[in-house]
XYZ file of C-alpha atoms in Angstrom:
112
model
C 253.959 -61.434 51.112
C 253.851 -60.651 54.499
C 251.367 -59.146 56.501
C 252.445 -56.392 58.452
C 250.369 -54.502 61.776
C 250.331 -50.612 62.310
C 248.959 -48.416 64.850
C 247.592 -45.009 64.124
C 248.664 -41.913 66.137
C 245.797 -39.811 67.310
C 246.487 -35.876 67.074
C 246.348 -36.212 70.716
C 249.369 -38.320 70.637
C 247.657 -41.205 72.030
C 247.200 -44.558 70.254
C 244.507 -45.209 67.972
C 243.268 -48.368 65.996
C 245.831 -51.227 64.575
C 245.509 -52.354 61.081
C 247.456 -54.573 59.098
C 248.624 -54.306 55.622
C 249.790 -56.630 53.360
C 253.005 -55.414 51.470
C 256.146 -56.654 50.002
C 259.453 -56.527 52.453
C 260.881 -54.400 49.974
C 258.402 -51.926 50.442
C 259.103 -48.634 52.199
C 256.703 -48.783 56.002
C 254.046 -46.758 55.619
C 254.161 -43.318 57.165
C 250.138 -42.168 57.364
C 247.173 -44.160 57.648
C 245.567 -44.785 54.385
C 242.159 -43.055 54.991
C 242.696 -40.608 57.869
C 246.027 -39.086 56.823
C 247.080 -39.964 60.602
C 250.566 -40.819 61.606
C 251.555 -44.277 61.972
C 253.715 -46.587 63.720
C 254.710 -50.042 62.782
C 254.137 -52.582 65.605
C 256.523 -55.805 65.919
C 255.027 -58.949 66.907
C 256.370 -62.525 66.914
C 255.326 -64.605 63.538
C 252.664 -67.351 63.618
C 254.820 -70.026 63.301
C 253.133 -73.718 63.116
C 255.254 -75.842 65.313
C 252.538 -78.162 67.148
C 251.477 -80.245 63.732
C 254.505 -80.420 61.689
C 256.372 -83.246 59.968
C 259.587 -82.700 61.973
C 257.265 -82.958 65.482
C 255.224 -85.723 63.926
C 258.459 -87.968 62.998
C 260.044 -86.966 66.293
C 256.684 -88.184 68.201
C 256.794 -91.104 66.539
C 260.487 -92.565 66.623
C 260.501 -96.066 67.678
C 261.901 -94.949 71.431
C 258.569 -93.120 71.954
C 256.224 -95.516 70.971
C 258.105 -98.036 72.960
C 257.983 -95.527 76.045
C 254.644 -94.889 75.926
C 253.379 -98.845 75.516
C 252.553 -99.123 71.702
C 253.793 -101.721 69.511
C 254.586 -100.922 65.915
C 254.831 -103.169 62.758
C 255.945 -102.860 59.746
C 254.838 -104.439 56.419
C 257.465 -106.395 54.626
C 256.941 -105.884 50.536
C 258.375 -109.274 49.556
C 256.237 -111.593 51.894
C 253.352 -109.532 53.296
C 253.991 -110.051 56.995
C 254.189 -107.397 59.636
C 257.403 -107.577 61.462
C 257.726 -105.678 64.972
C 260.165 -102.721 64.820
C 259.136 -101.243 68.151
C 257.551 -102.579 71.305
C 258.323 -104.538 74.248
C 254.781 -106.325 74.936
C 255.893 -110.091 75.320
C 252.166 -110.916 74.271
C 252.920 -109.308 70.761
C 254.317 -111.444 68.432
C 257.303 -110.873 66.659
C 255.627 -111.139 62.959
C 252.252 -111.156 61.878
C 250.816 -113.052 58.821
C 248.499 -110.574 56.886
C 246.416 -113.510 55.450
C 245.891 -115.262 58.437
C 245.010 -112.047 60.220
C 242.231 -111.333 57.252
C 240.806 -114.970 57.967
C 240.525 -114.423 61.482
C 238.506 -111.044 60.666
C 236.087 -113.218 58.417
C 235.343 -115.902 61.033
C 234.959 -113.276 63.089
C 237.486 -113.963 65.414
C 239.126 -110.108 65.715
């Protein structure tokens, strides 16, 4: 259920405290403060929608074009052969295919 923000209107007509109420969208808006009985008005605020770390934002940052633009190289594993194939990146030093078995051996020997 959404959370709505209300502001109390004091007897002299000035603005009082704001408070939040969780209520259904189909419920009628409050007319009075639940504790003081003073009239209230609904305050409209922008909803808090997460946009920085959404799945769509992450996907757009990890496109092949964006990876290459920032100088990175991407490899994807072939499930059949177990080798990694370059899918993004323009660095000439980076190999097009990497054998996972050889990498493990190099790590065990302390080369990498």
